[in-house]
Tab-separated table of C-alpha atoms in Angstrom:
chain	number	residue	atom	x	y	z
A	1	MET	CA	-40.819	-115.696	-41.899
A	2	THR	CA	-37.750	-115.204	-41.781
A	3	LEU	CA	-35.698	-111.999	-42.924
A	4	ASN	CA	-32.835	-111.966	-45.211
A	5	LEU	CA	-30.964	-109.482	-43.431
A	6	PRO	CA	-27.183	-108.620	-45.883
A	7	THR	CA	-24.250	-110.353	-44.296
A	8	GLY	CA	-22.668	-107.251	-41.971
A	9	SER	CA	-26.112	-105.785	-41.078
A	10	ARG	CA	-26.464	-103.894	-38.318
A	11	TYR	CA	-29.836	-106.011	-37.503
A	12	GLN	CA	-29.880	-110.051	-36.659
A	13	GLN	CA	-33.371	-111.866	-36.382
A	14	THR	CA	-33.781	-114.066	-33.463
A	15	GLU	CA	-37.504	-116.535	-33.179
A	16	THR	CA	-39.133	-117.312	-30.326
A	17	THR	CA	-42.613	-118.550	-29.538
A	18	PRO	CA	-45.088	-116.076	-28.160
A	19	GLU	CA	-45.408	-117.791	-24.852
A	20	ALA	CA	-41.142	-116.896	-24.411
A	21	MET	CA	-41.230	-113.595	-25.800
A	22	ALA	CA	-42.075	-111.601	-23.130
A	23	GLU	CA	-38.776	-112.775	-21.206
A	24	THR	CA	-36.313	-113.159	-23.825
A	25	VAL	CA	-37.191	-109.103	-24.680
A	26	ARG	CA	-36.312	-108.633	-20.943
A	27	SER	CA	-33.241	-110.542	-21.255
A	28	GLN	CA	-31.860	-108.351	-24.291
A	29	LEU	CA	-32.886	-105.748	-22.366
A	30	LYS	CA	-31.338	-106.260	-19.139
A	31	LYS	CA	-27.498	-106.024	-21.337
A	32	PRO	CA	-26.533	-102.307	-21.264
A	33	GLY	CA	-27.068	-99.721	-23.116
A	34	TRP	CA	-30.411	-101.956	-25.188
A	35	ARG	CA	-33.633	-100.695	-25.161
A	36	LEU	CA	-36.764	-101.385	-26.817
A	37	GLY	CA	-37.696	-98.848	-29.897
A	38	HIS	CA	-40.793	-100.596	-30.891
A	39	LEU	CA	-43.101	-104.252	-30.852
A	40	THR	CA	-46.016	-104.506	-33.408
A	41	ALA	CA	-46.955	-107.562	-35.175
A	42	ARG	CA	-47.142	-108.080	-39.893
A	43	VAL	CA	-49.026	-110.539	-41.635
A	44	LEU	CA	-46.935	-113.330	-42.699
A	45	ALA	CA	-47.146	-114.964	-45.787
A	46	ASN	CA	-49.457	-117.487	-45.163
A	47	GLY	CA	-51.375	-114.883	-43.297
A	48	ARG	CA	-50.638	-116.053	-40.385
A	49	LEU	CA	-49.726	-112.562	-37.304
A	50	ALA	CA	-46.224	-113.076	-36.381
A	51	LEU	CA	-45.432	-110.155	-33.152
A	52	GLU	CA	-42.317	-108.269	-33.878
A	53	ALA	CA	-40.070	-106.097	-31.299
A	54	LEU	CA	-37.398	-104.306	-31.714
A	55	LEU	CA	-34.712	-104.262	-29.344
A	56	LEU	CA	-32.131	-101.710	-30.011
A	57	ASP	CA	-28.669	-101.610	-28.184
A	58	THR	CA	-27.415	-97.716	-28.377
A	59	ALA	CA	-24.320	-98.663	-27.481
A	60	THR	CA	-23.392	-100.028	-31.360
A	61	GLY	CA	-26.128	-98.216	-32.817
A	62	SER	CA	-26.932	-102.199	-34.243
A	63	GLY	CA	-29.754	-104.597	-33.318
A	64	VAL	CA	-32.264	-107.654	-33.228
A	65	ILE	CA	-36.073	-108.199	-34.582
A	66	CYS	CA	-37.425	-110.397	-32.251
A	67	SER	CA	-39.844	-111.939	-34.086
A	68	ALA	CA	-42.852	-115.059	-33.121
A	69	ALA	CA	-45.686	-116.830	-35.179
A	70	LEU	CA	-48.683	-116.954	-33.889
A	71	PRO	CA	-50.262	-120.725	-34.674
A	72	ASP	CA	-52.992	-120.325	-37.076
A	73	GLY	CA	-55.897	-118.784	-36.237
A	74	VAL	CA	-54.629	-117.527	-32.378
A	75	ARG	CA	-54.952	-113.980	-31.489
A	76	GLU	CA	-54.336	-114.223	-28.299
A	77	TYR	CA	-50.398	-114.084	-26.343
A	78	PRO	CA	-48.873	-114.012	-23.124
A	79	SER	CA	-48.325	-109.560	-22.733
A	80	MET	CA	-45.168	-108.159	-22.544
A	81	THR	CA	-46.044	-104.899	-20.834
A	82	ALA	CA	-46.028	-106.018	-16.885
A	83	LEU	CA	-42.496	-107.571	-17.528
A	84	VAL	CA	-41.346	-104.617	-20.389
A	85	PRO	CA	-43.774	-101.137	-19.397
A	86	ALA	CA	-42.891	-99.938	-22.120
A	87	ALA	CA	-44.259	-101.922	-24.356
A	88	HIS	CA	-47.483	-100.686	-22.239
A	89	TRP	CA	-49.162	-98.190	-25.517
A	90	MET	CA	-47.388	-100.159	-27.959
A	91	GLU	CA	-49.334	-103.490	-27.070
A	92	ARG	CA	-52.802	-101.713	-27.152
A	93	ALA	CA	-51.918	-100.423	-30.759
A	94	ALA	CA	-51.173	-103.649	-32.361
A	95	GLY	CA	-53.943	-105.435	-30.511
A	96	GLU	CA	-56.090	-103.297	-32.176
A	97	MET	CA	-54.462	-102.369	-35.479
A	98	PHE	CA	-54.737	-106.792	-35.721
A	99	GLY	CA	-57.139	-108.220	-34.191
A	100	LEU	CA	-54.414	-109.001	-31.177
A	101	ARG	CA	-55.435	-109.840	-27.317
A	102	ALA	CA	-52.569	-109.135	-25.056
A	103	VAL	CA	-53.707	-111.550	-22.143
A	104	GLY	CA	-52.284	-110.274	-18.263
A	105	HIS	CA	-52.132	-106.809	-19.985
A	106	PRO	CA	-53.129	-104.340	-16.926
A	107	ARG	CA	-54.411	-101.567	-18.806
A	108	TRP	CA	-56.150	-103.441	-21.543
A	109	LYS	CA	-58.240	-101.218	-23.850
A	110	THR	CA	-57.499	-99.638	-27.179
A	111	LEU	CA	-55.278	-96.849	-28.270
A	112	ARG	CA	-57.089	-95.339	-31.162
A	113	LEU	CA	-59.968	-97.021	-32.305
A	114	HIS	CA	-63.116	-95.035	-30.972
A	115	ALA	CA	-65.815	-97.087	-32.546
A	116	PRO	CA	-66.470	-100.672	-31.411
A	117	VAL	CA	-65.911	-102.691	-34.049
A	118	TRP	CA	-63.116	-101.099	-36.804
A	119	VAL	CA	-64.795	-99.944	-40.435
A	120	PRO	CA	-62.961	-100.792	-43.123
A	121	ASP	CA	-62.860	-97.624	-44.026
A	122	LEU	CA	-60.884	-96.910	-41.080
A	123	ALA	CA	-58.357	-99.178	-42.645
A	124	PRO	CA	-57.142	-102.154	-40.098
A	125	LEU	CA	-53.962	-103.119	-40.508
A	126	GLU	CA	-55.494	-106.709	-40.193
A	127	SER	CA	-59.612	-107.736	-41.125
A	128	GLY	CA	-58.896	-110.925	-40.405
A	129	ALA	CA	-59.534	-114.229	-43.243
A	130	SER	CA	-63.166	-113.370	-43.515
A	131	GLY	CA	-62.643	-109.814	-44.181
A	132	THR	CA	-65.011	-108.928	-41.220
A	133	PRO	CA	-64.025	-105.944	-38.943
A	134	ILE	CA	-62.966	-106.897	-35.333
A	135	PRO	CA	-64.499	-106.852	-32.338
A	136	CYS	CA	-63.926	-104.325	-29.582
A	137	GLU	CA	-64.653	-103.619	-26.324
A	138	PRO	CA	-66.050	-100.602	-25.684
A	139	TYR	CA	-63.229	-97.452	-24.043
A	140	ALA	CA	-63.790	-96.898	-20.276
A	141	PHE	CA	-61.697	-94.927	-18.553
A	142	MET	CA	-60.883	-95.353	-15.604
A	143	LYS	CA	-62.780	-94.689	-12.804
A	144	VAL	CA	-60.525	-93.003	-9.717
A	145	LYS	CA	-63.029	-93.325	-6.223
A	146	GLY	CA	-62.894	-91.330	-3.002
A	147	GLU	CA	-64.774	-88.480	-0.970
A	148	GLY	CA	-64.141	-84.677	-2.908
A	149	ILE	CA	-62.644	-87.101	-6.347
A	150	HIS	CA	-63.892	-85.362	-9.145
A	151	GLU	CA	-63.636	-85.468	-13.362
A	152	ILE	CA	-62.637	-83.078	-15.341
A	153	PRO	CA	-62.523	-83.365	-18.531
A	154	VAL	CA	-61.398	-81.457	-21.603
A	155	GLY	CA	-60.886	-81.763	-25.050
A	156	PRO	CA	-60.545	-83.433	-28.080
A	157	ILE	CA	-61.347	-79.500	-29.190
A	158	HIS	CA	-58.966	-77.209	-27.307
A	159	ALA	CA	-58.659	-73.624	-27.457
A	160	GLY	CA	-56.275	-72.625	-29.842
A	161	ILE	CA	-54.566	-74.157	-32.525
A	162	ILE	CA	-54.196	-78.046	-31.481
A	163	GLU	CA	-54.358	-81.326	-32.637
A	164	PRO	CA	-57.416	-83.171	-30.993
A	165	GLY	CA	-57.010	-84.670	-27.849
A	166	HIS	CA	-59.291	-85.620	-24.806
A	167	PHE	CA	-57.377	-85.119	-21.242
A	168	ARG	CA	-59.705	-86.959	-18.468
A	169	PHE	CA	-58.520	-85.710	-15.181
A	170	SER	CA	-59.373	-86.984	-11.812
A	171	CYS	CA	-58.910	-84.177	-8.974
A	172	MET	CA	-58.662	-83.761	-5.310
A	173	GLY	CA	-59.409	-80.205	-5.474
A	174	GLU	CA	-57.338	-79.018	-7.442
A	175	ILE	CA	-54.838	-81.677	-7.041
A	176	ILE	CA	-54.198	-84.275	-9.802
A	177	THR	CA	-55.297	-87.599	-8.995
A	178	ASN	CA	-55.449	-89.264	-12.251
A	179	LEU	CA	-54.624	-88.317	-15.838
A	180	GLU	CA	-55.998	-90.730	-18.341
A	181	ILE	CA	-54.902	-89.364	-22.195
A	182	ARG	CA	-57.488	-90.546	-25.095
A	183	LEU	CA	-56.413	-89.497	-28.764
A	184	GLY	CA	-56.884	-90.813	-31.897
A	185	TYR	CA	-59.062	-88.794	-33.247
A	186	GLN	CA	-56.108	-88.205	-36.584
A	187	HIS	CA	-56.060	-91.924	-37.130
A	188	ARG	CA	-55.177	-91.997	-41.333
A	189	GLY	CA	-54.189	-95.087	-41.759
A	190	LEU	CA	-50.769	-93.655	-42.666
A	191	GLU	CA	-49.491	-97.335	-42.128
A	192	ARG	CA	-51.485	-99.426	-44.206
A	193	ARG	CA	-51.123	-96.417	-47.170
A	194	LEU	CA	-47.424	-96.760	-46.973
A	195	ALA	CA	-47.758	-100.187	-48.105
A	196	GLU	CA	-50.255	-100.322	-50.867
A	197	ALA	CA	-47.746	-96.832	-52.273
A	198	PRO	CA	-45.557	-97.258	-55.453
A	199	LEU	CA	-42.122	-97.260	-53.764
A	200	ALA	CA	-41.460	-93.399	-55.443
A	201	GLN	CA	-44.125	-92.247	-53.630
A	202	THR	CA	-44.042	-93.339	-49.667
A	203	ARG	CA	-41.342	-90.585	-49.275
A	204	PHE	CA	-44.427	-87.798	-49.363
A	205	LEU	CA	-46.233	-90.058	-46.960
A	206	ALA	CA	-43.767	-90.786	-44.710
A	207	GLU	CA	-42.516	-87.411	-44.064
A	208	SER	CA	-46.322	-86.748	-43.751
A	209	ALA	CA	-46.449	-88.853	-40.218
A	210	SER	CA	-46.110	-85.485	-37.557
A	211	THR	CA	-45.757	-82.665	-40.389
A	212	ASP	CA	-44.038	-80.382	-37.654
A	213	THR	CA	-40.897	-83.431	-37.830
A	214	ALA	CA	-41.018	-83.606	-41.845
A	215	ALA	CA	-37.290	-83.598	-42.322
A	216	GLY	CA	-37.260	-86.528	-39.429
A	217	ASN	CA	-39.676	-88.726	-40.523
A	218	ALA	CA	-38.414	-88.439	-44.523
A	219	LEU	CA	-34.821	-89.064	-43.771
A	220	ALA	CA	-36.212	-91.608	-40.805
A	221	HIS	CA	-37.690	-92.997	-44.116
A	222	ALA	CA	-34.942	-92.398	-46.891
A	223	VAL	CA	-32.867	-94.601	-43.892
A	224	ALA	CA	-34.156	-97.752	-44.271
A	225	VAL	CA	-34.609	-97.608	-47.865
A	226	GLU	CA	-31.233	-96.434	-48.792
A	227	GLN	CA	-30.064	-99.987	-45.595
A	228	MET	CA	-32.825	-102.546	-47.304
A	229	LEU	CA	-30.367	-101.439	-51.305
A	230	GLY	CA	-27.552	-101.048	-49.788
A	231	VAL	CA	-27.417	-97.865	-50.895
A	232	THR	CA	-24.677	-94.929	-49.570
A	233	PRO	CA	-25.312	-91.416	-49.828
A	234	PRO	CA	-23.249	-88.459	-51.123
A	235	PRO	CA	-21.131	-86.780	-48.226
A	236	ARG	CA	-23.201	-83.789	-49.238
A	237	ALA	CA	-25.930	-84.910	-49.305
A	238	GLU	CA	-25.852	-86.110	-45.456
A	239	ALA	CA	-24.110	-82.664	-44.236
A	240	LEU	CA	-27.215	-81.187	-46.068
A	241	ARG	CA	-29.972	-83.354	-44.470
A	242	THR	CA	-28.453	-82.931	-41.303
A	243	ILE	CA	-28.914	-79.200	-41.506
A	244	ALA	CA	-32.553	-80.024	-42.270
A	245	LEU	CA	-33.434	-82.250	-39.177
A	246	GLU	CA	-31.060	-79.485	-37.341
A	247	ILE	CA	-32.894	-76.214	-37.980
A	248	GLU	CA	-36.533	-78.995	-37.402
A	249	ARG	CA	-34.515	-79.442	-34.028
A	250	LEU	CA	-33.859	-75.410	-33.548
A	251	ALA	CA	-37.249	-73.828	-35.343
A	252	ASN	CA	-39.257	-76.247	-32.631
A	253	HIS	CA	-36.817	-76.005	-29.591
A	254	ILE	CA	-37.356	-72.410	-29.576
A	255	GLY	CA	-41.105	-72.698	-30.391
A	256	ASP	CA	-41.350	-74.346	-27.360
A	257	LEU	CA	-39.516	-72.193	-25.477
A	258	GLY	CA	-41.371	-69.028	-25.860
A	259	ALA	CA	-44.551	-71.414	-25.357
A	260	LEU	CA	-43.468	-72.132	-22.330
A	261	ALA	CA	-43.242	-68.796	-20.796
A	262	GLY	CA	-46.188	-68.027	-21.931
A	263	ASP	CA	-47.921	-70.716	-20.230
A	264	ILE	CA	-46.563	-69.202	-17.232
A	265	GLY	CA	-47.875	-65.344	-18.036
A	266	TYR	CA	-44.489	-64.319	-18.796
A	267	ASN	CA	-44.841	-62.645	-21.995
A	268	ILE	CA	-41.443	-62.165	-23.624
A	269	GLY	CA	-42.113	-65.633	-24.513
A	270	PRO	CA	-45.172	-65.033	-26.893
A	271	THR	CA	-43.702	-61.497	-27.797
A	272	LEU	CA	-40.016	-62.652	-28.840
A	273	PHE	CA	-39.821	-66.230	-29.082
A	274	PRO	CA	-42.073	-67.018	-32.126
A	275	PRO	CA	-39.646	-64.307	-34.297
A	276	MET	CA	-36.898	-65.993	-33.379
A	277	ARG	CA	-38.530	-69.524	-34.606
A	278	GLY	CA	-39.767	-67.407	-37.918
A	279	ALA	CA	-36.086	-66.824	-38.428
A	280	ALA	CA	-35.625	-70.792	-38.498
A	281	LEU	CA	-38.111	-70.886	-41.098
A	282	ALA	CA	-36.529	-68.704	-43.001
A	283	LEU	CA	-33.074	-70.617	-42.918
A	284	ALA	CA	-35.258	-74.050	-44.000
A	285	GLN	CA	-37.058	-71.819	-47.152
A	286	THR	CA	-33.493	-70.782	-48.152
A	287	LEU	CA	-32.571	-74.064	-47.697
A	288	THR	CA	-35.505	-76.628	-49.007
A	289	GLY	CA	-37.639	-73.563	-50.685
A	290	ASN	CA	-40.074	-75.217	-48.051
A	291	ARG	CA	-40.298	-74.167	-44.580
A	292	ARG	CA	-41.879	-76.812	-43.308
A	293	GLN	CA	-39.445	-78.716	-44.987
A	294	ARG	CA	-40.972	-80.947	-47.222
A	295	TRP	CA	-39.899	-83.315	-50.103
A	296	TYR	CA	-36.812	-82.290	-50.374
A	297	ILE	CA	-34.436	-85.365	-48.464
A	298	VAL	CA	-35.062	-88.213	-50.893
A	299	PRO	CA	-34.408	-91.706	-50.558
A	300	GLY	CA	-30.366	-90.887	-51.944
A	301	GLY	CA	-30.131	-87.881	-50.859
A	302	VAL	CA	-31.670	-84.240	-51.293
A	303	ALA	CA	-33.775	-83.138	-53.687
A	304	ARG	CA	-31.964	-79.646	-54.117
A	305	ASP	CA	-28.476	-79.057	-53.734
A	306	ILE	CA	-27.900	-75.284	-52.257
A	307	ASP	CA	-24.992	-72.621	-54.074
A	308	ASP	CA	-23.363	-70.670	-52.624
A	309	ALA	CA	-25.155	-67.291	-52.542
A	310	ARG	CA	-27.890	-68.998	-50.497
A	311	ARG	CA	-25.122	-70.794	-48.421
A	312	GLY	CA	-23.998	-67.506	-47.953
A	313	GLU	CA	-27.796	-66.001	-46.981
A	314	MET	CA	-28.027	-69.027	-44.721
A	315	ILE	CA	-24.668	-67.801	-42.407
A	316	GLU	CA	-26.195	-64.312	-42.597
A	317	GLY	CA	-29.682	-65.495	-41.551
A	318	LEU	CA	-28.029	-68.100	-38.782
A	319	ASN	CA	-25.666	-65.529	-36.790
A	320	ALA	CA	-27.938	-63.238	-36.909
A	321	LEU	CA	-30.682	-65.535	-34.908
A	322	HIS	CA	-27.670	-66.556	-33.079
A	323	LYS	CA	-27.355	-63.059	-31.342
A	324	GLN	CA	-31.125	-62.547	-30.503
A	325	VAL	CA	-31.523	-66.153	-28.918
A	326	ARG	CA	-28.057	-65.225	-26.965
A	327	ARG	CA	-29.795	-61.913	-26.090
A	328	HIS	CA	-33.077	-63.487	-25.225
A	329	VAL	CA	-33.429	-67.440	-24.087
A	330	PRO	CA	-31.892	-65.749	-20.117
A	331	LEU	CA	-34.566	-63.756	-19.957
A	332	ILE	CA	-36.894	-66.916	-19.246
A	333	LEU	CA	-34.320	-69.208	-17.744
A	334	GLU	CA	-32.192	-66.503	-15.730
A	335	ASN	CA	-35.808	-65.231	-14.391
A	336	PRO	CA	-36.540	-65.682	-10.928
A	337	GLY	CA	-40.555	-65.799	-11.229
A	338	VAL	CA	-40.316	-67.936	-14.298
A	339	LEU	CA	-37.680	-70.356	-12.107
A	340	ASP	CA	-39.926	-70.634	-9.878
A	341	ARG	CA	-42.708	-72.144	-11.534
A	342	MET	CA	-41.349	-74.650	-13.243
A	343	GLU	CA	-38.523	-75.775	-11.037
A	344	GLY	CA	-40.385	-79.144	-9.307
A	345	CYS	CA	-43.771	-78.615	-11.402
A	346	GLY	CA	-44.402	-81.872	-13.637
A	347	ARG	CA	-41.833	-84.234	-11.639
A	348	LEU	CA	-40.837	-87.627	-13.919
A	349	SER	CA	-37.994	-89.725	-11.926
A	350	SER	CA	-35.040	-90.913	-13.285
A	351	ALA	CA	-36.665	-95.038	-12.209
A	352	LEU	CA	-39.930	-94.031	-14.226
A	353	ALA	CA	-38.240	-92.805	-17.173
A	354	LYS	CA	-36.269	-95.210	-17.767
A	355	ASP	CA	-39.619	-97.340	-17.394
A	356	PHE	CA	-41.485	-96.390	-19.573
A	357	GLY	CA	-38.624	-95.730	-21.758
A	358	MET	CA	-38.698	-92.151	-22.361
A	359	VAL	CA	-37.181	-90.476	-25.540
A	360	GLY	CA	-35.796	-86.965	-26.342
A	361	PRO	CA	-35.517	-83.834	-24.528
A	362	ALA	CA	-38.275	-85.351	-21.416
A	363	GLY	CA	-35.980	-88.593	-21.262
A	364	ARG	CA	-32.703	-86.178	-21.112
A	365	ALA	CA	-34.048	-83.888	-19.026
A	366	SER	CA	-35.239	-86.989	-15.983
A	367	GLY	CA	-31.138	-88.700	-15.603
A	368	GLY	CA	-31.418	-90.230	-19.734
A	369	ARG	CA	-28.446	-90.074	-21.666
A	370	TYR	CA	-29.414	-91.580	-24.780
A	371	ASP	CA	-29.331	-89.326	-28.068
A	372	ALA	CA	-29.537	-91.630	-31.545
A	373	ARG	CA	-27.518	-89.428	-32.563
A	374	ALA	CA	-24.317	-90.325	-30.547
A	375	ALA	CA	-26.017	-94.504	-31.828
A	376	PHE	CA	-27.569	-94.992	-35.207
A	377	PRO	CA	-25.918	-93.767	-39.083
A	378	HIS	CA	-28.710	-90.658	-39.798
A	379	GLY	CA	-27.010	-87.618	-42.257
A	380	ILE	CA	-23.675	-87.117	-40.338
A	381	TYR	CA	-23.808	-89.061	-37.488
A	382	PRO	CA	-22.746	-90.777	-35.185
A	383	ALA	CA	-19.526	-89.120	-35.950
A	384	GLY	CA	-20.750	-85.662	-35.324
A	385	ALA	CA	-22.619	-86.146	-32.864
A	386	PRO	CA	-22.387	-83.713	-29.964
A	387	VAL	CA	-22.548	-83.743	-26.875
A	388	ALA	CA	-26.591	-84.798	-24.880
A	389	ALA	CA	-28.073	-82.060	-22.915
A	390	ARG	CA	-28.779	-83.801	-20.068
A	391	TYR	CA	-30.291	-82.870	-16.328
A	392	THR	CA	-31.609	-84.994	-13.130
A	393	GLU	CA	-34.169	-83.344	-12.148
A	394	GLY	CA	-37.029	-84.542	-14.360
A	395	ASP	CA	-38.890	-80.810	-13.594
A	396	VAL	CA	-40.515	-78.600	-16.483
A	397	LEU	CA	-37.119	-76.813	-15.710
A	398	ALA	CA	-35.053	-79.533	-16.507
A	399	ARG	CA	-37.070	-79.946	-19.715
A	400	ALA	CA	-36.212	-76.229	-20.883
A	401	ARG	CA	-32.688	-76.549	-19.945
A	402	VAL	CA	-32.235	-79.575	-22.644
A	403	ARG	CA	-33.625	-77.146	-25.194
A	404	ALA	CA	-31.567	-74.548	-24.589
A	405	ASP	CA	-28.931	-76.363	-24.938
A	406	GLU	CA	-29.822	-78.407	-28.007
A	407	ILE	CA	-30.411	-75.025	-29.516
A	408	GLU	CA	-26.909	-74.035	-28.995
A	409	SER	CA	-25.474	-77.097	-30.294
A	410	SER	CA	-28.269	-77.499	-33.271
A	411	ILE	CA	-26.812	-73.684	-34.234
A	412	ALA	CA	-22.581	-75.046	-33.792
A	413	ILE	CA	-23.526	-77.878	-36.164
A	414	ILE	CA	-25.909	-76.449	-39.047
A	415	ARG	CA	-22.890	-73.392	-38.637
A	416	ALA	CA	-19.800	-76.169	-38.776
A	417	LEU	CA	-21.681	-77.980	-42.031
A	418	LEU	CA	-22.282	-74.816	-43.925
A	419	ASP	CA	-18.702	-73.218	-43.402
A	420	ASP	CA	-17.405	-76.395	-44.618
A	421	LEU	CA	-19.718	-78.111	-46.800
A	422	PRO	CA	-18.256	-81.172	-49.267
A	423	VAL	CA	-18.076	-80.765	-52.281
A	424	SER	CA	-19.619	-84.018	-53.783
A	425	PRO	CA	-23.369	-85.422	-56.048
A	426	ALA	CA	-26.045	-84.338	-53.813
A	427	ARG	CA	-28.278	-86.664	-54.741
A	428	VAL	CA	-27.775	-90.626	-56.375
A	429	GLU	CA	-29.892	-92.764	-57.651
A	430	ILE	CA	-31.666	-95.489	-56.172
A	431	ALA	CA	-33.810	-99.117	-57.341
A	432	GLY	CA	-37.352	-98.748	-57.694
A	433	VAL	CA	-38.027	-102.482	-56.031
A	434	LEU	CA	-36.930	-103.428	-52.875
A	435	PRO	CA	-35.198	-106.843	-52.369
A	436	PRO	CA	-37.708	-109.635	-51.001
A	437	ASN	CA	-38.265	-110.886	-47.235
A	438	ALA	CA	-36.132	-107.497	-46.565
A	439	ALA	CA	-35.869	-105.713	-43.467
A	440	GLY	CA	-34.901	-101.730	-43.270
A	441	ILE	CA	-34.794	-99.573	-39.829
A	442	GLY	CA	-34.241	-96.151	-39.996
A	443	VAL	CA	-33.526	-94.356	-36.571
A	444	VAL	CA	-33.113	-90.782	-35.950
A	445	GLU	CA	-32.790	-88.103	-33.669
A	446	ALA	CA	-35.735	-86.028	-34.331
A	447	TRP	CA	-36.378	-83.230	-31.924
A	448	ARG	CA	-38.700	-85.204	-30.246
A	449	GLY	CA	-36.553	-87.873	-29.797
A	450	GLU	CA	-36.197	-91.434	-31.152
A	451	LEU	CA	-38.395	-91.747	-34.681
A	452	ILE	CA	-37.909	-94.981	-35.944
A	453	HIS	CA	-39.322	-95.683	-39.507
A	454	TRP	CA	-39.425	-100.169	-39.778
A	455	ILE	CA	-40.391	-101.646	-42.908
A	456	THR	CA	-40.408	-104.971	-44.383
A	457	THR	CA	-40.343	-106.538	-47.845
A	458	ASP	CA	-42.395	-110.177	-48.605
A	459	GLU	CA	-41.308	-112.462	-51.154
A	460	THR	CA	-42.150	-109.867	-54.074
A	461	GLY	CA	-40.464	-107.226	-52.593
A	462	ARG	CA	-43.870	-105.360	-51.931
A	463	ILE	CA	-43.514	-103.394	-49.129
A	464	ALA	CA	-45.926	-105.872	-46.129
A	465	ARG	CA	-45.741	-103.706	-43.393
A	466	TYR	CA	-44.318	-100.310	-43.042
A	467	ALA	CA	-43.963	-99.065	-38.822
A	468	ILE	CA	-43.298	-95.953	-37.819
A	469	LYS	CA	-42.788	-95.119	-33.601
A	470	ASP	CA	-43.158	-92.002	-32.985
A	471	PRO	CA	-41.249	-90.371	-30.058
A	472	SER	CA	-44.348	-89.563	-28.666
A	473	LEU	CA	-45.594	-93.036	-28.925
A	474	ASN	CA	-43.230	-93.269	-25.695
A	475	ASN	CA	-43.517	-90.131	-24.243
A	476	TRP	CA	-47.347	-89.485	-23.977
A	477	THR	CA	-47.585	-92.365	-20.683
A	478	GLY	CA	-44.988	-89.545	-19.411
A	479	LEU	CA	-46.942	-86.779	-19.004
A	480	ALA	CA	-49.280	-88.858	-17.318
A	481	ILE	CA	-47.777	-89.675	-14.738
A	482	ALA	CA	-45.465	-86.161	-14.331
A	483	VAL	CA	-48.742	-84.298	-13.614
A	484	ARG	CA	-49.721	-86.560	-10.739
A	485	GLY	CA	-49.934	-84.268	-7.647
A	486	ASN	CA	-49.546	-81.159	-9.727
A	487	LEU	CA	-52.360	-78.368	-9.437
A	488	ILE	CA	-54.371	-78.867	-12.156
A	489	GLY	CA	-53.286	-75.309	-12.897
A	490	ASP	CA	-50.327	-75.976	-13.903
A	491	PHE	CA	-51.075	-78.822	-16.895
A	492	PRO	CA	-50.881	-76.264	-19.850
A	493	VAL	CA	-47.059	-75.547	-18.572
A	494	CYS	CA	-46.633	-79.506	-17.732
A	495	ASN	CA	-48.023	-80.432	-21.336
A	496	LYS	CA	-45.653	-78.006	-23.313
A	497	SER	CA	-43.115	-79.343	-21.350
A	498	PHE	CA	-43.278	-82.540	-23.385
A	499	ASN	CA	-45.097	-81.395	-26.383
A	500	LEU	CA	-45.816	-84.211	-27.749
A	501	SER	CA	-47.363	-85.073	-31.230
A	502	TYR	CA	-50.823	-86.680	-31.725
A	503	CYS	CA	-50.940	-87.463	-35.236
A	504	GLY	CA	-47.407	-89.019	-34.888
A	505	ASN	CA	-49.224	-91.459	-31.710
A	506	ASP	CA	-52.834	-91.452	-34.356
A	507	LEU	CA	-50.873	-92.687	-37.437
């Protein structure tokens, strides 16, 4: 179970027992700046299962892998959710994918599983020594009781072109008393496929975890692989990767601001903002050859360099887009009618945001200071990290304002890099085989927040476990809490203010 982490690595490993793991993790997280990055499991060389928690030090950009091997044949362990609420959904995901049971979990049920057992072609990550499917209890929604309480089921098929997910509202009249979110309709067995594909092809799978975050996922994958191989990308490659990452943030934040206005019936949003989002995607097209920035960021650098003609085209397009942003964003965020609808709506307190590990704009709108760009190496960061946008109100308006501030900072970062691109190759070749019993961890501040790709190899250098933690895995619980006490009619704008990934959760 012991990993070969090189001397000087940002990550260290500590081993404990399943019984002591919850307290070990909680003790570490009590230290200033530490947070739970991910919690999952993996199959060891001897066939036994091990729980593994990734604990991140946001002050130094380092971390600890806390490992606990389960005795042979044992599939139960004491849940840590009561001590570490941020582990809530992570324990459920690990439970169904590895056939584990977190004893004492306050809401133990499946996260992605819809059938009473996994069938083999749904790709569980561990199907037991006998190879038989793992039985699992039927899913049961929480029942809210009381006079006047009624349920409103919404989805999984929704109006418009959005991803499938089921929302079960319990309401008193029009007031939401509870929201239960059920996902899993897009489970693709992605983590298992990542452990089966040849290394050279894993980047194509990795960046497809959530296709609106192709640059973020590709970068997290590249960082993890390069870390394991001891490769440092050339400066020009780091700059171009950063531009791609910030274009992705820019395009999605602009789209979200327009959609927020549309969800409250203010047509300035759906009228003026989609063309601006299109202009941001045009920058992506010029940079990478693809509006979604697919196949661009690769381990070792980027797939293609940029010449002066395209760089000049991007600067011209960015300046034109910035003029529109300055003209149109105030039409939303300074409109009294918009402010009246957004202020106080879908509030998430700072305490609950911290307990459940909120990340990205949702976390920083509730007083959080964490921005992975200021801590963990990826692109030009942490050296070139901007001052994190931060508000304390925790409502829809605060989440919109974080996005508006980040649009400005992303434009500034892109412009500075285009004006002064480093002169160097855009890519270096990497080895085709990973080292044995090693771990690589890519932590990226994607547009939704902290995104983690965590790779562990076996004794032959083959990928034994490829775990992805999308920022939405943290934040779905925040949405369910934020809508309590709000009108059912305000759910669309609350939901959009988080704008979470369904497929990033389902994997």
